Amino acid sequence: MPPTSISLPSHVARPSSTKTSSVTVTSIPSPDTEPNLCSFCSQIDFPLLRYPTTTDLRSLNDGNPAPQDLSPFKRNPYARVEPTWSLGLLSRIHKSSASCDLCHALCTVLDQQPQVRATLTEMGVQDPLVLGTLALCGRLSAPDGTSWLEHDDKHGGLKERDCFFLRRLGLLFRPADKDEDVNEPGMPKKIESWYSTMDIFQTMNTAIPRGFAEDKKGVLMGDEEKPETVWFAGRKRPEMIDIGLIKQWLNECLENHKDVCGISEEVDEDDDPELVEQMRRLGCIVTKYNLYDVDMSALKFASLSYVWGVTPQKLTLLIENEYELHRPNSLVGKVSETISDAIHLTEKLGLQYLWVDALCIIQNSEDDKVMQLGNIANVYAHSLFTIMAAAGDDSNFGLPGIRTPRDTVQEVVPVIAPSENNPGMSLITALSPTHQSHEHPTRKTIWASRGWTLQERALSRRAIVIMKSHVLWSCSRSHYSEESCCETATLGSLAWFGLQESDPILNSSERTWYTEDVPEEQVWYKFQRLVQDYSNRNLKFQGDALDAFSAVVEQVRRMTGENFLWGMPSGRFELCLCWEPYRRGLKRREELSTLEMTSFKRHVPFPTWSWLGWSGAICLKVQDRELEVGLNPKVVCFVLRNHPLRVFPVRRISVDNGPERANSWAIPNINDSKYSVTLDDIYDNLPSMTPEVLLDIPDDQLIFFWTESARFKLSELKVQGPSVLQENPLQVKEYTKYYQEIIDDDGQVVGRTHPCDPKAQDIGVDEKGDGKCEFIRIANNYLPFCDPEKLAMQVRRGTGKYNRDVRYRVNLAEIKKEAWKQVYEKRVLVALG
């Protein structure tokens, strides 16, 4: 099936007699409104929430030092402690809401977040102590080519300052201590929380007018010519999405981000009259024939990422209705609400074509699915933008603000009275509170929990994220929010911790601080984060595990030149073989692949040696820094392939697939004869693996390597709880893990396993009846300030006639080097499946 898109109709399914984007929102308090705060709320150091003005930023950009007495430029006066104040018991806040504007606004916010009270009640906390904290939310940096200065208090004079930090008001909840005076305002002696909800209030820019104007660029986004404009501060958003705002974001990217975000050019009618003729049809699917002739970068279209949900789609593309859906207006009034709204939004943004999986992949054709999934990376990477439907739990929820008004109330609270030299300050409700700091606003949505949606986000050059209460914009260079005035690159650049630094965009120019500022290491860090995120998501069909991540793998292959084997880069394969559970034990993925694979055209099992063979959060070892801190792989892996039957070094799999790529850090030497594996080695050392058996094994299922084997006893399951806050039920649930101790013949504990699933049936398999389990060495682990250890894989053997010489991964373990040397039996050839 060729690539397909939807040609948009002149009208869509739902009636258009709803409110327009020129909705007037509730009035904003005048800047001279006096604060009305209780004795608790008035203790908060609100000046720390001051955001920079045009005057501030122009002064910095002109080479003047940052003012030492104004936020966000002055140092935190509370040293290393996050500024936090007691707001008293929740019951006190409710009583005070009749007279205190901030208490009233807090009650409104909590009413809009019922999960906060529900979670606290579940933990047995009926009336928690509430703390207000001014937490860091973003990093403010100078524009490109500009350096900022500040006073050097230590050495005198001036010095460069990389960045400054902005804050928002969040809430912490915990039970009050028995000896704690909950009626005393001020900073508490103990700053701890059982539960939190962050980014509740942000500083407000009262200069932004009510409603959003489409015809006056710069008004909505803030006026750089006005000295008093407050940048990056909050603003009121209308009930209906202002399409003009999104257009401004899009045009800003298309005009100024071509170097990193790229631009799709108009299709040339002379080059492809057939395609253009088809794309003139309205309200139907359109098809470009000859799949491999398609240059998707030359097509101007949008794509949709959304949740199918449990409720069936109203209309999908099938073999039997394909011809009918090519007819003009064949989709009008028949598609699900989210798709209908996406069609409307795409049309308003000036595009005529939209790619939607339900209508562009033949849902009852496995051949078409295989072909289209192989091209999915191109779809999202080359669409002009992707609409991310992050609200609701199925395709019938729609896009809030497109056809139906959004009902979240934004509270505005004056907290600093204006004076002759001070314009005062008001706070406004933030529209995407998060459970933790630096958490992406979409994290708790159904959309962000689905496996398929991760690669759709990671590959998109531009994302319009439609949430329940507001809209986010993300591209490779910028992140904007409908609720905050942050559209300036000439005055300064703000990286929101909850957006830039938690948004899984592979092509982003944003550099993380968590790894070296080397392009390839940046890619591998992002890939590691994506694996961890993806492995913790849900798949309706477990057999989709490889397919739902294949587009990410394909994009990383293009960016690094690496080939991949079951989600693991071939040039770093032995390092990746050391992947481990993240916090909790894993469950084996027993299902076969949903789609047929390899030249055998079979549904194949997921290998236990790949992280894709397991369900649960994974920490993938893929960065060079793993080697630098002492992790040293000690195996060289070979993979079995058929037609013709052969074993091939995984690191050189590119030679088998195409051009060879050198591996600069390969350890040990791949050409060392003691590590090489041949078919004769397999026949001599693994007698059940005859040529007839091997010829029936699909490609890339088995890997082979020489290593050391040893047997140790395992203890009963041990429980490790959180190191702190033992009384916090959420902490206990989140951080409690199960493991087993490794015990030698003298009864001494010589190591421990990684976290394991207490319900797994093979965590303590005793195959020889000696009360021991087999471990095979895969790396040496020489971490600084630690005793040398062997990183060993706990394995079990197959029980069938043809796989009794195949080992399967159960878990990893760290075992003391000296204990290993005393008991390891011999060097063995391992077939790992």
PDB file of C-alpha atoms in Angstrom, residues 424-576:
ATOM      1  CA  GLY A 424       3.333  45.132  42.026  1.00  0.00           C
ATOM      2  CA  MET A 425       2.756  41.446  41.284  1.00  0.00           C
ATOM      3  CA  SER A 426      -0.118  39.094  40.646  1.00  0.00           C
ATOM      4  CA  LEU A 427      -0.068  35.318  40.340  1.00  0.00           C
ATOM      5  CA  ILE A 428      -2.166  33.328  37.879  1.00  0.00           C
ATOM      6  CA  THR A 429      -3.111  29.672  37.908  1.00  0.00           C
ATOM      7  CA  ALA A 430      -0.798  27.519  35.825  1.00  0.00           C
ATOM      8  CA  LEU A 431      -2.734  25.130  33.602  1.00  0.00           C
ATOM      9  CA  SER A 432      -0.504  22.049  33.802  1.00  0.00           C
ATOM     10  CA  PRO A 433       0.367  21.282  37.421  1.00  0.00           C
ATOM     11  CA  THR A 434       2.624  18.247  37.738  1.00  0.00           C
ATOM     12  CA  HIS A 435       3.209  15.735  40.495  1.00  0.00           C
ATOM     13  CA  GLN A 436       6.952  16.437  40.563  1.00  0.00           C
ATOM     14  CA  SER A 437       9.289  19.235  39.529  1.00  0.00           C
ATOM     15  CA  HIS A 438      10.785  18.944  36.038  1.00  0.00           C
ATOM     16  CA  GLU A 439       7.976  16.628  34.967  1.00  0.00           C
ATOM     17  CA  HIS A 440       6.485  17.027  31.498  1.00  0.00           C
ATOM     18  CA  PRO A 441       2.873  18.281  31.601  1.00  0.00           C
ATOM     19  CA  THR A 442       1.721  15.320  29.493  1.00  0.00           C
ATOM     20  CA  ARG A 443       3.319  12.652  31.668  1.00  0.00           C
ATOM     21  CA  LYS A 444       0.149  11.618  33.512  1.00  0.00           C
ATOM     22  CA  THR A 445      -2.036  11.583  30.406  1.00  0.00           C
ATOM     23  CA  ILE A 446      -3.310   8.413  28.759  1.00  0.00           C
ATOM     24  CA  TRP A 447      -1.602   9.589  25.561  1.00  0.00           C
ATOM     25  CA  ALA A 448       1.830   9.619  27.241  1.00  0.00           C
ATOM     26  CA  SER A 449       1.304   6.133  28.710  1.00  0.00           C
ATOM     27  CA  ARG A 450       0.840   4.432  25.320  1.00  0.00           C
ATOM     28  CA  GLY A 451       3.802   2.760  23.664  1.00  0.00           C
ATOM     29  CA  TRP A 452       3.025   3.828  20.099  1.00  0.00           C
ATOM     30  CA  THR A 453       2.820   7.549  20.864  1.00  0.00           C
ATOM     31  CA  LEU A 454       6.421   7.849  22.067  1.00  0.00           C
ATOM     32  CA  GLN A 455       8.041   7.440  18.670  1.00  0.00           C
ATOM     33  CA  GLU A 456       5.439   9.729  17.136  1.00  0.00           C
ATOM     34  CA  ARG A 457       6.568  12.486  19.525  1.00  0.00           C
ATOM     35  CA  ALA A 458      10.273  11.704  19.379  1.00  0.00           C
ATOM     36  CA  LEU A 459      10.473  11.921  15.596  1.00  0.00           C
ATOM     37  CA  SER A 460       8.268  14.936  14.964  1.00  0.00           C
ATOM     38  CA  ARG A 461      10.029  18.127  13.976  1.00  0.00           C
ATOM     39  CA  ARG A 462       7.213  20.300  15.273  1.00  0.00           C
ATOM     40  CA  ALA A 463       4.509  19.319  17.752  1.00  0.00           C
ATOM     41  CA  ILE A 464       1.240  21.061  18.556  1.00  0.00           C
ATOM     42  CA  VAL A 465       0.250  19.405  21.837  1.00  0.00           C
ATOM     43  CA  ILE A 466      -3.461  19.792  22.585  1.00  0.00           C
ATOM     44  CA  MET A 467      -4.053  19.245  26.284  1.00  0.00           C
ATOM     45  CA  LYS A 468      -7.304  19.471  28.190  1.00  0.00           C
ATOM     46  CA  SER A 469      -6.719  23.061  29.324  1.00  0.00           C
ATOM     47  CA  HIS A 470      -4.153  24.589  26.985  1.00  0.00           C
ATOM     48  CA  VAL A 471      -1.817  24.130  24.030  1.00  0.00           C
ATOM     49  CA  LEU A 472       1.940  23.516  23.935  1.00  0.00           C
ATOM     50  CA  TRP A 473       4.313  24.015  21.026  1.00  0.00           C
ATOM     51  CA  SER A 474       7.591  22.136  20.641  1.00  0.00           C
ATOM     52  CA  CYS A 475      10.122  22.207  17.837  1.00  0.00           C
ATOM     53  CA  SER A 476      13.818  21.446  17.673  1.00  0.00           C
ATOM     54  CA  ARG A 477      14.676  24.924  18.924  1.00  0.00           C
ATOM     55  CA  SER A 478      11.714  26.341  20.867  1.00  0.00           C
ATOM     56  CA  HIS A 479       9.053  25.391  23.381  1.00  0.00           C
ATOM     57  CA  TYR A 480       6.042  27.650  23.788  1.00  0.00           C
ATOM     58  CA  SER A 481       2.976  27.467  25.985  1.00  0.00           C
ATOM     59  CA  GLU A 482      -0.421  29.035  25.540  1.00  0.00           C
ATOM     60  CA  GLU A 483      -0.364  29.994  29.223  1.00  0.00           C
ATOM     61  CA  SER A 484       3.020  31.806  29.279  1.00  0.00           C
ATOM     62  CA  CYS A 485       4.494  34.739  27.385  1.00  0.00           C
ATOM     63  CA  CYS A 486       7.806  33.262  26.211  1.00  0.00           C
ATOM     64  CA  GLU A 487       7.979  34.062  22.484  1.00  0.00           C
ATOM     65  CA  THR A 488      11.230  35.991  22.278  1.00  0.00           C
ATOM     66  CA  ALA A 489      14.654  34.890  21.119  1.00  0.00           C
ATOM     67  CA  THR A 490      16.239  38.323  20.798  1.00  0.00           C
ATOM     68  CA  LEU A 491      16.023  39.245  24.490  1.00  0.00           C
ATOM     69  CA  GLY A 492      16.767  35.874  26.092  1.00  0.00           C
ATOM     70  CA  SER A 493      16.104  32.163  25.910  1.00  0.00           C
ATOM     71  CA  LEU A 494      14.198  30.155  28.504  1.00  0.00           C
ATOM     72  CA  ALA A 495      14.449  26.378  28.836  1.00  0.00           C
ATOM     73  CA  TRP A 496      11.475  25.158  30.867  1.00  0.00           C
ATOM     74  CA  PHE A 497      12.583  22.175  32.948  1.00  0.00           C
ATOM     75  CA  GLY A 498       9.207  20.521  32.445  1.00  0.00           C
ATOM     76  CA  LEU A 499       9.299  20.980  28.659  1.00  0.00           C
ATOM     77  CA  GLN A 500      12.746  21.104  27.023  1.00  0.00           C
ATOM     78  CA  GLU A 501      14.586  18.855  29.452  1.00  0.00           C
ATOM     79  CA  SER A 502      11.895  16.179  29.627  1.00  0.00           C
ATOM     80  CA  ASP A 503      10.643  16.245  26.039  1.00  0.00           C
ATOM     81  CA  PRO A 504      11.905  13.216  24.060  1.00  0.00           C
ATOM     82  CA  ILE A 505      12.814  14.919  20.775  1.00  0.00           C
ATOM     83  CA  LEU A 506      15.600  13.149  18.930  1.00  0.00           C
ATOM     84  CA  ASN A 507      16.265  16.009  16.525  1.00  0.00           C
ATOM     85  CA  SER A 508      16.201  18.777  19.135  1.00  0.00           C
ATOM     86  CA  SER A 509      19.099  21.224  19.221  1.00  0.00           C
ATOM     87  CA  GLU A 510      18.611  21.478  22.983  1.00  0.00           C
ATOM     88  CA  ARG A 511      21.733  20.157  24.731  1.00  0.00           C
ATOM     89  CA  THR A 512      21.281  18.263  27.950  1.00  0.00           C
ATOM     90  CA  TRP A 513      23.597  18.961  30.850  1.00  0.00           C
ATOM     91  CA  TYR A 514      23.603  15.309  31.880  1.00  0.00           C
ATOM     92  CA  THR A 515      26.188  14.099  29.395  1.00  0.00           C
ATOM     93  CA  GLU A 516      29.080  15.383  27.288  1.00  0.00           C
ATOM     94  CA  ASP A 517      28.377  18.132  24.791  1.00  0.00           C
ATOM     95  CA  VAL A 518      29.410  15.832  21.942  1.00  0.00           C
ATOM     96  CA  PRO A 519      26.776  15.303  19.213  1.00  0.00           C
ATOM     97  CA  GLU A 520      26.899  11.500  19.227  1.00  0.00           C
ATOM     98  CA  GLU A 521      26.841  11.254  23.021  1.00  0.00           C
ATOM     99  CA  GLN A 522      23.878  13.622  23.074  1.00  0.00           C
ATOM    100  CA  VAL A 523      22.059  11.252  20.711  1.00  0.00           C
ATOM    101  CA  TRP A 524      22.873   8.212  22.831  1.00  0.00           C
ATOM    102  CA  TYR A 525      21.731   9.978  25.989  1.00  0.00           C
ATOM    103  CA  LYS A 526      18.400  10.806  24.327  1.00  0.00           C
ATOM    104  CA  PHE A 527      18.121   7.238  23.051  1.00  0.00           C
ATOM    105  CA  GLN A 528      18.726   5.906  26.566  1.00  0.00           C
ATOM    106  CA  ARG A 529      16.006   8.177  27.929  1.00  0.00           C
ATOM    107  CA  LEU A 530      13.618   7.084  25.188  1.00  0.00           C
ATOM    108  CA  VAL A 531      14.232   3.401  25.945  1.00  0.00           C
ATOM    109  CA  GLN A 532      13.567   3.991  29.630  1.00  0.00           C
ATOM    110  CA  ASP A 533      10.380   5.912  28.871  1.00  0.00           C
ATOM    111  CA  TYR A 534       9.133   3.482  26.229  1.00  0.00           C
ATOM    112  CA  SER A 535       9.827   0.345  28.264  1.00  0.00           C
ATOM    113  CA  ASN A 536       7.615   1.702  31.054  1.00  0.00           C
ATOM    114  CA  ARG A 537       4.658   2.370  28.729  1.00  0.00           C
ATOM    115  CA  ASN A 538       1.667   0.221  27.934  1.00  0.00           C
ATOM    116  CA  LEU A 539       1.047  -1.776  24.789  1.00  0.00           C
ATOM    117  CA  LYS A 540      -2.374  -3.156  24.030  1.00  0.00           C
ATOM    118  CA  PHE A 541      -0.669  -5.964  22.102  1.00  0.00           C
ATOM    119  CA  GLN A 542       2.667  -7.017  23.611  1.00  0.00           C
ATOM    120  CA  GLY A 543       3.732  -8.384  20.250  1.00  0.00           C
ATOM    121  CA  ASP A 544       3.951  -4.775  19.002  1.00  0.00           C
ATOM    122  CA  ALA A 545       6.981  -4.060  21.204  1.00  0.00           C
ATOM    123  CA  LEU A 546       9.513  -3.858  18.358  1.00  0.00           C
ATOM    124  CA  ASP A 547       7.176  -2.268  15.814  1.00  0.00           C
ATOM    125  CA  ALA A 548       6.093   0.517  18.160  1.00  0.00           C
ATOM    126  CA  PHE A 549       9.743   1.525  18.665  1.00  0.00           C
ATOM    127  CA  SER A 550      11.090   0.759  15.190  1.00  0.00           C
ATOM    128  CA  ALA A 551      10.821   4.337  13.935  1.00  0.00           C
ATOM    129  CA  VAL A 552      13.010   5.594  16.807  1.00  0.00           C
ATOM    130  CA  VAL A 553      15.570   2.906  15.989  1.00  0.00           C
ATOM    131  CA  GLU A 554      15.502   3.863  12.318  1.00  0.00           C
ATOM    132  CA  GLN A 555      16.005   7.545  13.095  1.00  0.00           C
ATOM    133  CA  VAL A 556      18.929   6.861  15.445  1.00  0.00           C
ATOM    134  CA  ARG A 557      20.433   4.630  12.769  1.00  0.00           C
ATOM    135  CA  ARG A 558      20.346   7.545  10.357  1.00  0.00           C
ATOM    136  CA  MET A 559      21.822   9.931  12.911  1.00  0.00           C
ATOM    137  CA  THR A 560      24.680   7.686  14.097  1.00  0.00           C
ATOM    138  CA  GLY A 561      25.290   5.217  11.269  1.00  0.00           C
ATOM    139  CA  GLU A 562      24.692   2.322  13.678  1.00  0.00           C
ATOM    140  CA  ASN A 563      22.774  -0.802  12.751  1.00  0.00           C
ATOM    141  CA  PHE A 564      20.486  -2.320  15.365  1.00  0.00           C
ATOM    142  CA  LEU A 565      19.646  -5.790  16.599  1.00  0.00           C
ATOM    143  CA  TRP A 566      16.376  -5.985  18.541  1.00  0.00           C
ATOM    144  CA  GLY A 567      16.644  -2.379  19.740  1.00  0.00           C
ATOM    145  CA  MET A 568      20.372  -2.543  20.575  1.00  0.00           C
ATOM    146  CA  PRO A 569      23.053  -0.776  18.458  1.00  0.00           C
ATOM    147  CA  SER A 570      25.416  -3.317  16.931  1.00  0.00           C
ATOM    148  CA  GLY A 571      28.534  -1.222  17.483  1.00  0.00           C
ATOM    149  CA  ARG A 572      27.793  -1.015  21.219  1.00  0.00           C
ATOM    150  CA  PHE A 573      26.082  -4.361  21.523  1.00  0.00           C
ATOM    151  CA  GLU A 574      28.180  -5.934  24.294  1.00  0.00           C
ATOM    152  CA  LEU A 575      27.807  -2.784  26.376  1.00  0.00           C
ATOM    153  CA  CYS A 576      24.043  -2.786  25.789  1.00  0.00           C
TER     154      CYS A 576
END
